[in-house]
Every structure is written in C-alpha cells, then in structure tokens.
C-alpha cells in the first residue's frame, strides 16, 4: 500500500496523476489543502510519498513549489505527465435547459473560455477546486449548477456529463513530481535505470558564470531540458537556477556535476529519476 500525500481532494488532477503513476499498486491518498501540508505529512511519516504539480504547458512553472521542494529535504524519485481534460457536468436530473451557472477553479474556467463563450447564458463562478465543485454540487444537491472538472471526478460524485473534452487547448499537460524521504528513495526507483535529474545551484555574480556551466554540461553530453531561475531573497540580482537534465551515461552525468561544482556558489541535487 502506497500512502500518497496530494494537494486537493479525491477526483482532483493530483489524485488522477497518483493513480496513473502507481497504476498497478494499491494507493491510499492523504488529501491536503496546501502543498505545505503535503510536505509536512512526509516529515511526520517518512513512509509517506508526496506528489505535486511542478509545471503546466499553458500556465508555466509553479514557482512556489520549486521553493517548497528545495526546502523540503525530500528527493525526487519520479515524474508523471498528465493530459489535462475538462468536462461540464451537473446533477442527473438537470440538463442544458435547467442549468444557469457553472463553478470551477479559475484556471479551469480560463482553459475553457472559448467553450464557455458559446454558452453566454451561464453565470461563471470561481471556486477553489475543480473536483471540489463537483463534490459540492453532489453533496448539496445544487440544482441548476454545473461544474467543470475531469470526467473521473464527475463520475466519482455521481454527476451527469453534459459534454467532455471542452478544454480550448487539446495539448495541455501538467508535469508532476514524486518525492520521498531520501532514506526511502532507492525503494521507489532503481538507481541504475535513472536518466534524468533536477539540480539547483547558485552562481557568483561574475560575467559568463552561467555560460561556463552550460558549456561543461554540453561537453559531457548532458541535455538541458529546462532551466528556471528564482531570485535569492535578500541578495539583489542573484538567482537560483533550477535545471532539469537528461543523460544516457550515468557516469558522465556524475562527472559533469563534479566538473561544475567548483564554478558555482552552492549546488544541490534534488533528485535522480526515470524520465516520463
């Protein structure tokens, strides 16, 4: 039994991602209101695994989660990419002639903006969660209300799907990271099968410091798939760089880390794992 801490409730995209990633295993969810609570659960019980969204192909990076991840003391052991789809749903005895307002998270509403423009008669109401909107309609029997959520959430809460795949962009994906206490990492990912790493480092405020690091990574045939900078609080114009790298040779990857270490002020490997 895998105990997974997620932000959100059953039927949320974090829930769906957790069940897809651990598709052949028993999963017990620990549903949290915030990402801070997710990592707090791992600290309280090292056997708990956390799963958190880190970036979306439309909305971009979740910057706060990078900071939480760095400070959490957990290790990334995997990643999962989830195709984000939305449906519009309501109580079974409602239909298009009876619904008059639609509830969902602001991001989901934004991602279905073109679709909703064809239903101008619906009042749009922002809520805290996609699945939470479906759950609320079910529990309070809100006749005349509709929710925008994943189809699995609609089914989970006994709602009728009026139309599925209503998202404007059909190529919307969210990447999730799976993290754990470092002492449990080797039980969750075979180290001899890793081909991707997430590393964070800070650089001296000198000319060409970043380009030197990137040149060394290139020399060792390390592929840089993402770079995200965040300011170092209290140090004007200094930044932390979060980089995702992929590689085919674990030894050369380790050599590249040794090679760039003298050029940076600080460096930390947040995780080594199998690319999704």
CSV table of C-alpha atoms in Angstrom, one decimal:
chain,number,residue,atom,x,y,z
A,1,UNK,CA,0.0,0.0,0.0
A,2,UNK,CA,1.5,3.3,-1.1
A,3,UNK,CA,0.4,6.3,1.0
A,4,UNK,CA,0.4,9.4,-1.2
A,5,UNK,CA,0.1,13.0,0.0
A,6,UNK,CA,-1.5,15.3,-2.6
A,7,UNK,CA,-2.9,18.8,-2.7
A,8,UNK,CA,-6.6,18.5,-3.4
A,9,UNK,CA,-9.4,16.0,-2.9
A,10,UNK,CA,-10.4,12.7,-4.5
A,11,UNK,CA,-11.1,13.3,-8.2
A,12,UNK,CA,-8.6,16.1,-8.4
A,13,UNK,CA,-5.9,16.1,-11.1
A,14,UNK,CA,-3.3,15.2,-8.4
A,15,UNK,CA,-5.5,12.2,-7.5
A,16,UNK,CA,-5.7,11.1,-11.1
A,17,UNK,CA,-1.9,11.5,-11.6
A,18,UNK,CA,-1.2,9.5,-8.4
A,19,UNK,CA,-3.3,6.6,-9.6
A,20,UNK,CA,-1.9,6.7,-13.1
A,21,UNK,CA,1.7,6.7,-11.8
A,22,UNK,CA,1.1,3.9,-9.3
A,23,UNK,CA,-1.4,2.2,-11.7
A,24,UNK,CA,-0.6,-1.4,-10.6
A,25,UNK,CA,-0.4,-0.8,-6.9
A,26,UNK,CA,-2.7,0.0,-4.0
A,27,UNK,CA,-2.9,3.7,-3.2
A,28,UNK,CA,-4.1,5.4,-0.1
A,29,UNK,CA,-4.5,9.2,-0.5
A,30,UNK,CA,-3.7,11.8,2.1
A,31,UNK,CA,-5.6,14.8,0.8
A,32,UNK,CA,-4.2,18.2,1.8
A,33,UNK,CA,-5.4,21.7,1.5
A,34,UNK,CA,-1.9,23.1,0.7
A,35,UNK,CA,1.4,22.0,-0.7
A,36,UNK,CA,3.0,22.9,2.6
A,37,UNK,CA,0.7,20.3,4.2
A,38,UNK,CA,1.9,17.8,1.7
A,39,UNK,CA,5.5,18.0,2.7
A,40,UNK,CA,4.5,18.3,6.4
A,41,UNK,CA,3.0,14.8,6.1
A,42,UNK,CA,6.3,13.4,4.7
A,43,UNK,CA,8.2,15.0,7.6
A,44,UNK,CA,5.8,13.4,10.1
A,45,UNK,CA,5.9,10.0,8.5
A,46,UNK,CA,8.9,9.1,6.3
A,47,UNK,CA,6.9,6.3,4.6
A,48,UNK,CA,4.6,8.9,3.0
A,49,UNK,CA,5.2,9.8,-0.6
A,50,UNK,CA,4.4,13.2,-2.0
A,51,UNK,CA,3.1,14.1,-5.4
A,52,UNK,CA,3.0,17.7,-6.6
A,53,UNK,CA,2.5,19.6,-9.8
A,54,UNK,CA,5.6,21.5,-10.9
A,55,UNK,CA,4.7,22.9,-14.4
A,56,UNK,CA,2.0,23.1,-17.0
A,57,UNK,CA,2.4,23.5,-20.7
A,58,UNK,CA,0.0,26.5,-20.7
A,59,UNK,CA,0.3,28.1,-17.3
A,60,UNK,CA,4.1,27.5,-16.9
A,61,UNK,CA,6.0,26.7,-13.8
A,62,UNK,CA,4.6,26.6,-10.3
A,63,UNK,CA,7.4,28.7,-8.8
A,64,UNK,CA,6.3,28.3,-5.2
A,65,UNK,CA,6.6,24.6,-5.5
A,66,UNK,CA,10.2,24.8,-6.5
A,67,UNK,CA,11.0,26.6,-3.3
A,68,UNK,CA,9.0,24.1,-1.2
A,69,UNK,CA,10.7,21.2,-2.9
A,70,UNK,CA,14.2,22.7,-2.3
A,71,UNK,CA,13.5,23.3,1.4
A,72,UNK,CA,11.6,20.0,2.0
A,73,UNK,CA,14.5,17.7,2.3
A,74,UNK,CA,12.8,15.2,0.1
A,75,UNK,CA,14.2,13.5,-3.0
A,76,UNK,CA,12.6,13.3,-6.4
A,77,UNK,CA,12.1,9.7,-7.4
A,78,UNK,CA,9.9,10.0,-10.5
A,79,UNK,CA,7.8,12.2,-12.7
A,80,UNK,CA,4.4,11.9,-14.4
A,81,UNK,CA,2.9,13.9,-17.3
A,82,UNK,CA,-0.9,14.1,-17.2
A,83,UNK,CA,-3.1,15.1,-20.1
A,84,UNK,CA,-5.5,17.8,-18.7
A,85,UNK,CA,-9.0,17.4,-20.0
A,86,UNK,CA,-12.2,19.0,-18.7
A,87,UNK,CA,-15.9,18.2,-18.9
A,88,UNK,CA,-19.0,20.1,-17.9
A,89,UNK,CA,-21.4,18.1,-15.6
A,90,UNK,CA,-24.5,18.5,-13.4
A,91,UNK,CA,-26.9,16.6,-11.3
A,92,UNK,CA,-28.5,13.6,-13.1
A,93,UNK,CA,-32.0,15.3,-13.4
A,94,UNK,CA,-30.6,18.6,-14.7
A,95,UNK,CA,-29.7,19.4,-18.3
A,96,UNK,CA,-28.9,22.3,-20.6
A,97,UNK,CA,-32.4,23.7,-20.2
A,98,UNK,CA,-32.1,23.9,-16.4
A,99,UNK,CA,-28.5,24.8,-15.5
A,100,UNK,CA,-27.8,28.5,-15.1
A,101,UNK,CA,-24.4,28.8,-13.6
A,102,UNK,CA,-21.1,26.9,-13.8
A,103,UNK,CA,-18.5,26.5,-11.0
A,104,UNK,CA,-14.8,25.6,-11.2
A,105,UNK,CA,-11.3,26.7,-10.4
A,106,UNK,CA,-10.2,29.9,-12.2
A,107,UNK,CA,-7.5,28.1,-14.2
A,108,UNK,CA,-10.0,25.5,-15.4
A,109,UNK,CA,-12.5,28.3,-16.3
A,110,UNK,CA,-9.8,30.1,-18.2
A,111,UNK,CA,-8.8,26.9,-20.1
A,112,UNK,CA,-12.4,26.5,-21.2
A,113,UNK,CA,-13.0,30.2,-22.0
A,114,UNK,CA,-13.8,29.7,-25.7
A,115,UNK,CA,-16.3,26.9,-25.0
A,116,UNK,CA,-18.0,29.0,-22.3
A,117,UNK,CA,-18.3,31.9,-24.7
A,118,UNK,CA,-20.8,29.8,-26.6
A,119,UNK,CA,-22.9,29.5,-23.5
A,120,UNK,CA,-23.2,33.1,-22.6
A,121,UNK,CA,-26.4,32.4,-20.6
A,122,UNK,CA,-24.3,30.6,-17.9
A,123,UNK,CA,-23.1,32.6,-14.9
A,124,UNK,CA,-19.4,31.8,-14.3
A,125,UNK,CA,-18.5,31.3,-10.6
A,126,UNK,CA,-14.9,30.8,-9.4
A,127,UNK,CA,-14.3,28.1,-6.8
A,128,UNK,CA,-11.3,26.7,-5.0
A,129,UNK,CA,-11.1,23.3,-6.8
A,130,UNK,CA,-12.4,21.5,-9.9
A,131,UNK,CA,-13.3,18.3,-8.2
A,132,UNK,CA,-14.4,20.3,-5.1
A,133,UNK,CA,-17.0,22.0,-7.3
A,134,UNK,CA,-18.4,18.6,-8.4
A,135,UNK,CA,-18.4,17.3,-4.8
A,136,UNK,CA,-20.2,20.4,-3.5
A,137,UNK,CA,-23.0,20.1,-6.2
A,138,UNK,CA,-23.4,16.4,-5.3
A,139,UNK,CA,-23.4,16.9,-1.5
A,140,UNK,CA,-25.7,19.9,-1.5
A,141,UNK,CA,-27.9,18.8,-4.5
A,142,UNK,CA,-27.4,22.1,-6.2
A,143,UNK,CA,-30.0,22.0,-9.0
A,144,UNK,CA,-29.2,24.4,-11.8
A,145,UNK,CA,-25.5,24.3,-11.1
A,146,UNK,CA,-22.8,22.8,-13.3
A,147,UNK,CA,-19.2,22.1,-12.6
A,148,UNK,CA,-16.1,21.9,-14.8
A,149,UNK,CA,-13.8,19.1,-13.8
A,150,UNK,CA,-12.2,15.9,-15.0
A,151,UNK,CA,-14.6,13.3,-16.2
A,152,UNK,CA,-13.4,10.9,-13.5
A,153,UNK,CA,-14.4,13.4,-10.8
A,154,UNK,CA,-17.9,13.8,-12.4
A,155,UNK,CA,-18.3,10.0,-12.2
A,156,UNK,CA,-16.9,9.8,-8.7
A,157,UNK,CA,-19.5,12.3,-7.4
A,158,UNK,CA,-22.4,10.9,-9.4
A,159,UNK,CA,-22.8,13.8,-11.8
A,160,UNK,CA,-24.0,13.6,-15.4
A,161,UNK,CA,-21.5,14.7,-18.1
A,162,UNK,CA,-23.1,17.1,-20.5
A,163,UNK,CA,-20.0,17.3,-22.7
A,164,UNK,CA,-16.5,16.0,-22.3
A,165,UNK,CA,-13.2,17.4,-23.6
A,166,UNK,CA,-14.4,21.1,-23.6
A,167,UNK,CA,-10.9,22.5,-23.0
A,168,UNK,CA,-9.8,25.0,-25.6
A,169,UNK,CA,-6.3,23.6,-26.0
A,170,UNK,CA,-6.2,19.9,-26.6
A,171,UNK,CA,-2.4,19.7,-25.9
A,172,UNK,CA,-2.5,20.7,-22.3
A,173,UNK,CA,-0.3,18.7,-19.9
A,174,UNK,CA,0.8,19.1,-16.3
A,175,UNK,CA,4.1,17.5,-15.1
A,176,UNK,CA,4.0,16.1,-11.6
A,177,UNK,CA,7.0,15.1,-9.4
A,178,UNK,CA,7.0,12.2,-7.0
A,179,UNK,CA,9.2,12.8,-3.9
A,180,UNK,CA,10.0,10.9,-0.8
A,181,UNK,CA,12.3,10.8,2.2
A,182,UNK,CA,15.9,10.2,0.9
A,183,UNK,CA,16.1,7.1,3.0
A,184,UNK,CA,13.3,5.6,1.1
A,185,UNK,CA,14.3,6.7,-2.4
A,186,UNK,CA,16.1,3.5,-3.5
A,187,UNK,CA,12.9,1.5,-2.8
A,188,UNK,CA,11.0,3.6,-5.3
A,189,UNK,CA,13.4,4.0,-8.2
A,190,UNK,CA,16.2,1.8,-9.5
A,191,UNK,CA,19.3,3.9,-9.4
A,192,UNK,CA,20.8,2.0,-12.4
A,193,UNK,CA,17.8,3.0,-14.5
A,194,UNK,CA,17.7,6.8,-13.9
A,195,UNK,CA,18.2,9.1,-16.9
A,196,UNK,CA,17.0,12.5,-15.6
A,197,UNK,CA,18.0,14.8,-12.7
A,198,UNK,CA,16.8,18.0,-11.2
A,199,UNK,CA,19.6,20.2,-9.9
A,200,UNK,CA,19.6,23.6,-8.2
A,201,UNK,CA,22.6,25.9,-7.9
A,202,UNK,CA,23.6,29.5,-7.3
A,203,UNK,CA,26.3,31.3,-9.2
A,204,UNK,CA,28.8,34.0,-8.4
A,205,UNK,CA,27.8,37.4,-9.7
A,206,UNK,CA,30.5,37.4,-12.4
A,207,UNK,CA,30.5,37.7,-16.1
A,208,UNK,CA,29.9,34.4,-18.0
A,209,UNK,CA,29.3,32.3,-14.9
A,210,UNK,CA,26.1,30.6,-16.3
A,211,UNK,CA,27.5,30.1,-19.8
A,212,UNK,CA,30.6,28.3,-18.3
A,213,UNK,CA,28.3,25.9,-16.5
A,214,UNK,CA,26.2,25.2,-19.6
A,215,UNK,CA,29.3,24.7,-21.7
A,216,UNK,CA,30.6,22.0,-19.3
A,217,UNK,CA,27.2,20.2,-19.3
A,218,UNK,CA,27.3,20.2,-23.1
A,219,UNK,CA,30.8,18.8,-23.2
A,220,UNK,CA,29.7,15.8,-21.1
A,221,UNK,CA,26.7,15.3,-23.5
A,222,UNK,CA,24.2,16.3,-20.8
A,223,UNK,CA,20.9,17.5,-22.3
A,224,UNK,CA,19.4,20.6,-20.6
A,225,UNK,CA,15.6,20.2,-20.9
A,226,UNK,CA,14.5,23.0,-18.6
A,227,UNK,CA,16.0,26.0,-16.7
A,228,UNK,CA,14.1,28.0,-14.2
A,229,UNK,CA,15.6,31.0,-12.3
A,230,UNK,CA,14.3,32.3,-9.0
A,231,UNK,CA,15.7,35.3,-7.1
A,232,UNK,CA,17.7,34.7,-4.0
A,233,UNK,CA,15.8,36.6,-1.3
A,234,UNK,CA,17.9,39.3,0.4
A,235,UNK,CA,20.6,39.2,-2.3
A,236,UNK,CA,19.8,41.7,-5.1
A,237,UNK,CA,20.3,40.4,-8.6
A,238,UNK,CA,21.4,37.0,-7.5
A,239,UNK,CA,19.4,33.9,-8.6
A,240,UNK,CA,19.0,30.2,-8.0
A,241,UNK,CA,18.9,28.1,-11.2
A,242,UNK,CA,16.8,25.0,-11.2
A,243,UNK,CA,17.7,22.8,-14.2
A,244,UNK,CA,16.4,19.5,-15.5
A,245,UNK,CA,18.9,17.4,-17.4
A,246,UNK,CA,18.7,14.1,-19.2
A,247,UNK,CA,21.6,11.8,-20.0
A,248,UNK,CA,22.3,8.3,-21.3
A,249,UNK,CA,25.5,7.7,-19.3
A,250,UNK,CA,25.2,7.9,-15.5
A,251,UNK,CA,29.0,8.1,-15.0
A,252,UNK,CA,29.4,11.0,-17.4
A,253,UNK,CA,26.5,12.8,-15.7
A,254,UNK,CA,28.2,12.4,-12.3
A,255,UNK,CA,31.4,13.6,-13.8
A,256,UNK,CA,29.6,16.7,-15.2
A,257,UNK,CA,28.3,17.5,-11.7
A,258,UNK,CA,31.8,17.2,-10.3
A,259,UNK,CA,33.1,19.5,-13.0
A,260,UNK,CA,30.6,22.3,-12.5
A,261,UNK,CA,30.8,22.2,-8.7
A,262,UNK,CA,33.9,24.4,-8.4
A,263,UNK,CA,32.2,27.1,-10.6
A,264,UNK,CA,29.1,27.5,-8.5
A,265,UNK,CA,28.5,29.0,-5.1
A,266,UNK,CA,26.2,26.2,-4.0
A,267,UNK,CA,24.7,23.1,-5.6
A,268,UNK,CA,22.1,20.5,-4.6
A,269,UNK,CA,20.7,17.5,-6.5
A,270,UNK,CA,17.0,17.5,-5.9
A,271,UNK,CA,16.6,14.0,-7.4
A,272,UNK,CA,17.7,11.5,-9.9
A,273,UNK,CA,14.9,9.5,-11.6
A,274,UNK,CA,13.5,8.0,-14.8
A,275,UNK,CA,12.1,10.5,-17.3
A,276,UNK,CA,8.4,10.2,-18.0
